[in-house]
Amino acid sequence: MEIHNVYCVGRNYRLHAAELGNDVPSAPMLFMKPSHAAVQTVEGILRVPGTQGSVHYEAELVVRIGQPYRPGMAPDELFSHLTVGLDLTLRSLQDELKAKGLPWLSAKGFRNSAPLGRWLAYPGEASLAGQDFGLRLNGREVQRGNAKDMVFGLRELADFVGQAFGLGPGDILFTGTPAGVGSLSDGDVLEWWYGDRTLGQAKVCMDP
Ligand code: ZN
């Protein structure tokens, strides 16, 4: 499926903002990844940088936009697909960049930094709140979240992004990660899921 803009929201779950020592923002905090970062990883090898410090996983609900954005549009009309993806982050590099006031791109936008699971038809806002999503690392659950715990919900995010930057078919939006982020190691096996469905699976290969 063709991917255009890759928008991401930071600090959109209170417990995750707290675990990294960040305040909850008063407006959505947006950043982007190059579309080249997005890779469909239903099953396979996930190659990530191995020589730039810790690589953190952040499992997130990801929505795909199916219609040109118009103000006030309902999420059920705007979004066409849903999956769970990982917002991979070079955390030590990000901390260095933040300390220097520099952009995050190198820490957030490297190749394969946005692995995506299998796309599902967007199930609708009501159904979404009834299903948890999360991540298993080597068979152990490390993250579990639910859209209803977002600081800024899908409607607010869509209006914010649509009005500030524009939203159109093929754009995707990472909606923030719940608590439980941590580092990857070479050979780790990741499985990310929504409800009772595993949407993506990958074995981590840290590039030498
Ligand atoms: Zn994130």
PDB file of C-alpha atoms and ligand atoms in Angstrom:
ATOM      1  CA  MET A   1       0.000   0.000   0.000  1.00  0.00           C
ATOM      2  CA  GLU A   2       1.444   3.380  -0.982  1.00  0.00           C
ATOM      3  CA  ILE A   3       2.544   5.586   1.903  1.00  0.00           C
ATOM      4  CA  HIS A   4       2.868   9.345   1.583  1.00  0.00           C
ATOM      5  CA  ASN A   5       3.448  11.509   4.658  1.00  0.00           C
ATOM      6  CA  VAL A   6       4.304   9.738   7.908  1.00  0.00           C
ATOM      7  CA  TYR A   7       3.099  11.843  10.836  1.00  0.00           C
ATOM      8  CA  CYS A   8       3.863  10.848  14.413  1.00  0.00           C
ATOM      9  CA  VAL A   9       2.570  12.129  17.720  1.00  0.00           C
ATOM     10  CA  GLY A  10       4.812  12.238  20.787  1.00  0.00           C
ATOM     11  CA  ARG A  11       3.787  11.971  24.441  1.00  0.00           C
ATOM     12  CA  ASN A  12       0.168  11.032  23.774  1.00  0.00           C
ATOM     13  CA  TYR A  13      -0.195   8.616  26.723  1.00  0.00           C
ATOM     14  CA  ARG A  14       0.326   9.974  30.235  1.00  0.00           C
ATOM     15  CA  LEU A  15       2.202   6.978  31.630  1.00  0.00           C
ATOM     16  CA  HIS A  16       4.630   6.980  28.716  1.00  0.00           C
ATOM     17  CA  ALA A  17       5.314  10.730  29.031  1.00  0.00           C
ATOM     18  CA  ALA A  18       5.996  10.092  32.725  1.00  0.00           C
ATOM     19  CA  GLU A  19       8.327   7.128  32.155  1.00  0.00           C
ATOM     20  CA  LEU A  20      10.620   9.337  30.044  1.00  0.00           C
ATOM     21  CA  GLY A  21      10.345  12.231  32.502  1.00  0.00           C
ATOM     22  CA  ASN A  22       8.365  14.433  30.085  1.00  0.00           C
ATOM     23  CA  ASP A  23       5.363  16.651  30.776  1.00  0.00           C
ATOM     24  CA  VAL A  24       2.104  15.916  28.984  1.00  0.00           C
ATOM     25  CA  PRO A  25       1.895  18.551  26.206  1.00  0.00           C
ATOM     26  CA  SER A  26      -0.985  21.025  26.041  1.00  0.00           C
ATOM     27  CA  ALA A  27      -1.249  20.651  22.241  1.00  0.00           C
ATOM     28  CA  PRO A  28      -0.382  17.604  20.115  1.00  0.00           C
ATOM     29  CA  MET A  29       3.359  17.298  19.624  1.00  0.00           C
ATOM     30  CA  LEU A  30       4.005  16.281  16.015  1.00  0.00           C
ATOM     31  CA  PHE A  31       7.067  15.075  14.173  1.00  0.00           C
ATOM     32  CA  MET A  32       7.569  13.254  10.882  1.00  0.00           C
ATOM     33  CA  LYS A  33       9.499  10.357   9.436  1.00  0.00           C
ATOM     34  CA  PRO A  34      10.504   9.989   5.778  1.00  0.00           C
ATOM     35  CA  SER A  35       8.160   7.632   3.924  1.00  0.00           C
ATOM     36  CA  HIS A  36      11.248   5.449   3.346  1.00  0.00           C
ATOM     37  CA  ALA A  37      11.178   4.637   7.073  1.00  0.00           C
ATOM     38  CA  ALA A  38       7.887   2.796   6.657  1.00  0.00           C
ATOM     39  CA  VAL A  39       8.255  -0.903   5.938  1.00  0.00           C
ATOM     40  CA  GLN A  40       5.577  -3.545   5.972  1.00  0.00           C
ATOM     41  CA  THR A  41       6.869  -6.187   8.381  1.00  0.00           C
ATOM     42  CA  VAL A  42       4.185  -8.808   8.598  1.00  0.00           C
ATOM     43  CA  GLU A  43       6.848 -11.473   9.011  1.00  0.00           C
ATOM     44  CA  GLY A  44      10.565 -11.102   8.560  1.00  0.00           C
ATOM     45  CA  ILE A  45      13.828  -9.556   9.546  1.00  0.00           C
ATOM     46  CA  LEU A  46      13.961  -6.033  10.871  1.00  0.00           C
ATOM     47  CA  ARG A  47      17.359  -4.420  10.292  1.00  0.00           C
ATOM     48  CA  VAL A  48      18.137  -1.550  12.640  1.00  0.00           C
ATOM     49  CA  PRO A  49      21.289   0.504  13.365  1.00  0.00           C
ATOM     50  CA  GLY A  50      23.597  -1.362  15.729  1.00  0.00           C
ATOM     51  CA  THR A  51      26.288   1.214  16.401  1.00  0.00           C
ATOM     52  CA  GLN A  52      24.425   4.361  17.466  1.00  0.00           C
ATOM     53  CA  GLY A  53      23.357   3.485  21.002  1.00  0.00           C
ATOM     54  CA  SER A  54      20.061   2.114  22.237  1.00  0.00           C
ATOM     55  CA  VAL A  55      17.207   1.463  19.807  1.00  0.00           C
ATOM     56  CA  HIS A  56      13.865   1.692  21.590  1.00  0.00           C
ATOM     57  CA  TYR A  57      10.617   0.106  20.473  1.00  0.00           C
ATOM     58  CA  GLU A  58       7.362   2.093  20.725  1.00  0.00           C
ATOM     59  CA  ALA A  59       4.250   0.167  19.663  1.00  0.00           C
ATOM     60  CA  GLU A  60       1.536   2.501  18.362  1.00  0.00           C
ATOM     61  CA  LEU A  61      -1.829   2.413  16.663  1.00  0.00           C
ATOM     62  CA  VAL A  62      -1.378   3.699  13.115  1.00  0.00           C
ATOM     63  CA  VAL A  63      -4.229   5.005  10.991  1.00  0.00           C
ATOM     64  CA  ARG A  64      -4.175   5.502   7.240  1.00  0.00           C
ATOM     65  CA  ILE A  65      -6.022   8.400   5.658  1.00  0.00           C
ATOM     66  CA  GLY A  66      -8.434   7.438   2.890  1.00  0.00           C
ATOM     67  CA  GLN A  67     -10.072  10.777   1.989  1.00  0.00           C
ATOM     68  CA  PRO A  68      -8.848  14.350   1.554  1.00  0.00           C
ATOM     69  CA  TYR A  69      -9.215  16.055   4.947  1.00  0.00           C
ATOM     70  CA  ARG A  70     -12.008  18.566   5.473  1.00  0.00           C
ATOM     71  CA  PRO A  71     -12.469  20.397   8.797  1.00  0.00           C
ATOM     72  CA  GLY A  72     -14.882  18.652  11.120  1.00  0.00           C
ATOM     73  CA  MET A  73     -14.732  15.321   9.312  1.00  0.00           C
ATOM     74  CA  ALA A  74     -15.502  12.297  11.490  1.00  0.00           C
ATOM     75  CA  PRO A  75     -12.601   9.862  11.985  1.00  0.00           C
ATOM     76  CA  ASP A  76     -14.787   7.074  10.644  1.00  0.00           C
ATOM     77  CA  GLU A  77     -15.029   8.961   7.356  1.00  0.00           C
ATOM     78  CA  LEU A  78     -11.419  10.138   7.177  1.00  0.00           C
ATOM     79  CA  PHE A  79      -9.542   6.941   8.051  1.00  0.00           C
ATOM     80  CA  SER A  80      -9.532   3.929   5.750  1.00  0.00           C
ATOM     81  CA  HIS A  81      -7.174   1.527   7.524  1.00  0.00           C
ATOM     82  CA  LEU A  82      -5.665   0.685  10.873  1.00  0.00           C
ATOM     83  CA  THR A  83      -2.615  -1.249  11.953  1.00  0.00           C
ATOM     84  CA  VAL A  84      -0.084  -1.337  14.737  1.00  0.00           C
ATOM     85  CA  GLY A  85       3.402  -0.114  13.943  1.00  0.00           C
ATOM     86  CA  LEU A  86       6.625   0.539  15.786  1.00  0.00           C
ATOM     87  CA  ASP A  87       8.045   4.036  16.113  1.00  0.00           C
ATOM     88  CA  LEU A  88      11.664   2.905  16.487  1.00  0.00           C
ATOM     89  CA  THR A  89      13.865   5.467  18.172  1.00  0.00           C
ATOM     90  CA  LEU A  90      17.605   5.820  18.639  1.00  0.00           C
ATOM     91  CA  ARG A  91      17.039   6.916  22.226  1.00  0.00           C
ATOM     92  CA  SER A  92      20.557   7.919  23.276  1.00  0.00           C
ATOM     93  CA  LEU A  93      20.966   9.895  20.046  1.00  0.00           C
ATOM     94  CA  GLN A  94      17.559  11.517  20.581  1.00  0.00           C
ATOM     95  CA  ASP A  95      18.597  12.576  24.099  1.00  0.00           C
ATOM     96  CA  GLU A  96      21.786  14.131  22.691  1.00  0.00           C
ATOM     97  CA  LEU A  97      19.886  15.958  19.942  1.00  0.00           C
ATOM     98  CA  LYS A  98      17.272  17.218  22.403  1.00  0.00           C
ATOM     99  CA  ALA A  99      19.971  18.500  24.754  1.00  0.00           C
ATOM    100  CA  LYS A 100      21.498  20.475  21.862  1.00  0.00           C
ATOM    101  CA  GLY A 101      18.121  21.736  20.628  1.00  0.00           C
ATOM    102  CA  LEU A 102      18.604  19.933  17.289  1.00  0.00           C
ATOM    103  CA  PRO A 103      15.911  18.214  15.174  1.00  0.00           C
ATOM    104  CA  TRP A 104      15.136  14.552  15.921  1.00  0.00           C
ATOM    105  CA  LEU A 105      15.265  13.291  12.351  1.00  0.00           C
ATOM    106  CA  SER A 106      18.388  11.123  12.708  1.00  0.00           C
ATOM    107  CA  ALA A 107      17.000   9.530  15.880  1.00  0.00           C
ATOM    108  CA  LYS A 108      13.505   8.906  14.544  1.00  0.00           C
ATOM    109  CA  GLY A 109      13.699   8.785  10.763  1.00  0.00           C
ATOM    110  CA  PHE A 110      16.339   6.182   9.896  1.00  0.00           C
ATOM    111  CA  ARG A 111      15.509   3.439   7.398  1.00  0.00           C
ATOM    112  CA  ASN A 112      13.115   0.816   8.789  1.00  0.00           C
ATOM    113  CA  SER A 113      12.282   3.058  11.747  1.00  0.00           C
ATOM    114  CA  ALA A 114       8.557   2.687  11.054  1.00  0.00           C
ATOM    115  CA  PRO A 115       7.758  -1.031  10.649  1.00  0.00           C
ATOM    116  CA  LEU A 116       4.061  -1.586  10.048  1.00  0.00           C
ATOM    117  CA  GLY A 117       1.852  -4.600  10.568  1.00  0.00           C
ATOM    118  CA  ARG A 118      -0.848  -5.924   8.284  1.00  0.00           C
ATOM    119  CA  TRP A 119      -3.472  -3.284   7.473  1.00  0.00           C
ATOM    120  CA  LEU A 120      -7.024  -3.855   8.690  1.00  0.00           C
ATOM    121  CA  ALA A 121     -10.056  -1.946   7.470  1.00  0.00           C
ATOM    122  CA  TYR A 122     -10.538   0.935   9.927  1.00  0.00           C
ATOM    123  CA  PRO A 123     -12.941  -0.571  12.462  1.00  0.00           C
ATOM    124  CA  GLY A 124     -14.562   2.676  13.628  1.00  0.00           C
ATOM    125  CA  GLU A 125     -14.029   4.720  16.763  1.00  0.00           C
ATOM    126  CA  ALA A 126     -16.373   2.722  18.975  1.00  0.00           C
ATOM    127  CA  SER A 127     -14.836  -0.636  18.111  1.00  0.00           C
ATOM    128  CA  LEU A 128     -11.334   0.750  18.528  1.00  0.00           C
ATOM    129  CA  ALA A 129     -11.949   1.604  22.179  1.00  0.00           C
ATOM    130  CA  GLY A 130     -13.000  -1.998  22.800  1.00  0.00           C
ATOM    131  CA  GLN A 131      -9.668  -3.504  21.711  1.00  0.00           C
ATOM    132  CA  ASP A 132      -6.254  -3.227  23.320  1.00  0.00           C
ATOM    133  CA  PHE A 133      -3.086  -3.285  21.247  1.00  0.00           C
ATOM    134  CA  GLY A 134       0.484  -3.990  22.227  1.00  0.00           C
ATOM    135  CA  LEU A 135       3.826  -5.639  21.798  1.00  0.00           C
ATOM    136  CA  ARG A 136       5.424  -8.910  22.860  1.00  0.00           C
ATOM    137  CA  LEU A 137       9.202  -9.120  23.094  1.00  0.00           C
ATOM    138  CA  ASN A 138      10.526 -12.686  22.959  1.00  0.00           C
ATOM    139  CA  GLY A 139       7.064 -13.917  23.902  1.00  0.00           C
ATOM    140  CA  ARG A 140       6.659 -11.592  26.903  1.00  0.00           C
ATOM    141  CA  GLU A 141       4.151  -8.728  26.879  1.00  0.00           C
ATOM    142  CA  VAL A 142       6.018  -5.426  27.237  1.00  0.00           C
ATOM    143  CA  GLN A 143       3.400  -2.911  26.067  1.00  0.00           C
ATOM    144  CA  ARG A 144      -0.379  -2.769  26.163  1.00  0.00           C
ATOM    145  CA  GLY A 145      -2.481   0.261  25.334  1.00  0.00           C
ATOM    146  CA  ASN A 146      -5.920   1.389  24.279  1.00  0.00           C
ATOM    147  CA  ALA A 147      -7.000   4.307  22.101  1.00  0.00           C
ATOM    148  CA  LYS A 148      -9.292   5.535  24.860  1.00  0.00           C
ATOM    149  CA  ASP A 149      -6.224   6.440  26.975  1.00  0.00           C
ATOM    150  CA  MET A 150      -4.782   8.832  24.386  1.00  0.00           C
ATOM    151  CA  VAL A 151      -4.248  12.390  25.647  1.00  0.00           C
ATOM    152  CA  PHE A 152      -5.411  13.699  22.255  1.00  0.00           C
ATOM    153  CA  GLY A 153      -7.943  11.403  20.603  1.00  0.00           C
ATOM    154  CA  LEU A 154      -8.116  10.562  16.924  1.00  0.00           C
ATOM    155  CA  ARG A 155     -10.547  13.345  16.102  1.00  0.00           C
ATOM    156  CA  GLU A 156      -8.389  16.018  17.762  1.00  0.00           C
ATOM    157  CA  LEU A 157      -5.258  14.636  16.125  1.00  0.00           C
ATOM    158  CA  ALA A 158      -6.856  14.584  12.683  1.00  0.00           C
ATOM    159  CA  ASP A 159      -8.111  18.151  13.035  1.00  0.00           C
ATOM    160  CA  PHE A 160      -4.779  19.361  14.351  1.00  0.00           C
ATOM    161  CA  VAL A 161      -2.684  17.708  11.633  1.00  0.00           C
ATOM    162  CA  GLY A 162      -5.186  18.352   8.850  1.00  0.00           C
ATOM    163  CA  GLN A 163      -5.405  22.058   9.587  1.00  0.00           C
ATOM    164  CA  ALA A 164      -1.751  22.672  10.401  1.00  0.00           C
ATOM    165  CA  PHE A 165      -0.039  20.499   7.773  1.00  0.00           C
ATOM    166  CA  GLY A 166      -2.646  18.873   5.536  1.00  0.00           C
ATOM    167  CA  LEU A 167      -3.869  15.277   5.372  1.00  0.00           C
ATOM    168  CA  GLY A 168      -4.697  13.298   2.279  1.00  0.00           C
ATOM    169  CA  PRO A 169      -5.075   9.752   0.990  1.00  0.00           C
ATOM    170  CA  GLY A 170      -1.979   7.660   1.661  1.00  0.00           C
ATOM    171  CA  ASP A 171      -0.812   9.698   4.651  1.00  0.00           C
ATOM    172  CA  ILE A 172      -0.428   7.727   7.859  1.00  0.00           C
ATOM    173  CA  LEU A 173      -0.448   8.825  11.466  1.00  0.00           C
ATOM    174  CA  PHE A 174       1.361   7.140  14.369  1.00  0.00           C
ATOM    175  CA  THR A 175      -0.770   8.006  17.374  1.00  0.00           C
ATOM    176  CA  GLY A 176       1.686   7.695  20.276  1.00  0.00           C
ATOM    177  CA  THR A 177       2.953   4.890  22.454  1.00  0.00           C
ATOM    178  CA  PRO A 178       1.710   3.635  25.811  1.00  0.00           C
ATOM    179  CA  ALA A 179       4.126   2.944  28.677  1.00  0.00           C
ATOM    180  CA  GLY A 180       6.640   0.106  28.604  1.00  0.00           C
ATOM    181  CA  VAL A 181       9.148   1.236  25.976  1.00  0.00           C
ATOM    182  CA  GLY A 182      12.601  -0.339  26.122  1.00  0.00           C
ATOM    183  CA  SER A 183      15.725  -1.315  24.201  1.00  0.00           C
ATOM    184  CA  LEU A 184      16.110  -3.894  21.459  1.00  0.00           C
ATOM    185  CA  SER A 185      18.895  -6.449  21.250  1.00  0.00           C
ATOM    186  CA  ASP A 186      20.149  -8.436  18.284  1.00  0.00           C
ATOM    187  CA  GLY A 187      18.012 -11.534  17.755  1.00  0.00           C
ATOM    188  CA  ASP A 188      14.976 -10.240  19.658  1.00  0.00           C
ATOM    189  CA  VAL A 189      11.651 -11.466  18.318  1.00  0.00           C
ATOM    190  CA  LEU A 190       8.899  -8.853  18.197  1.00  0.00           C
ATOM    191  CA  GLU A 191       5.199  -9.455  17.742  1.00  0.00           C
ATOM    192  CA  TRP A 192       2.742  -6.603  17.684  1.00  0.00           C
ATOM    193  CA  TRP A 193      -0.964  -7.157  17.973  1.00  0.00           C
ATOM    194  CA  TYR A 194      -4.437  -5.625  18.020  1.00  0.00           C
ATOM    195  CA  GLY A 195      -7.242  -7.363  19.884  1.00  0.00           C
ATOM    196  CA  ASP A 196      -6.693 -11.082  19.343  1.00  0.00           C
ATOM    197  CA  ARG A 197      -4.825 -10.622  16.050  1.00  0.00           C
ATOM    198  CA  THR A 198      -1.048 -10.570  15.574  1.00  0.00           C
ATOM    199  CA  LEU A 199      -0.456  -7.962  12.854  1.00  0.00           C
ATOM    200  CA  GLY A 200       3.327  -7.995  12.602  1.00  0.00           C
ATOM    201  CA  GLN A 201       6.258 -10.191  13.526  1.00  0.00           C
ATOM    202  CA  ALA A 202       9.958  -9.599  13.102  1.00  0.00           C
ATOM    203  CA  LYS A 203      13.341 -10.759  14.245  1.00  0.00           C
ATOM    204  CA  VAL A 204      15.696  -7.899  15.045  1.00  0.00           C
ATOM    205  CA  CYS A 205      19.019  -7.762  13.259  1.00  0.00           C
ATOM    206  CA  MET A 206      21.307  -5.007  14.553  1.00  0.00           C
ATOM    207  CA  ASP A 207      23.532  -3.825  11.702  1.00  0.00           C
ATOM    208  CA  PRO A 208      27.240  -4.045  12.582  1.00  0.00           C
TER     209      PRO A 208
HETATM  210 ZN    ZN B   1       6.276   7.332  19.328  1.00  0.00          ZN
END
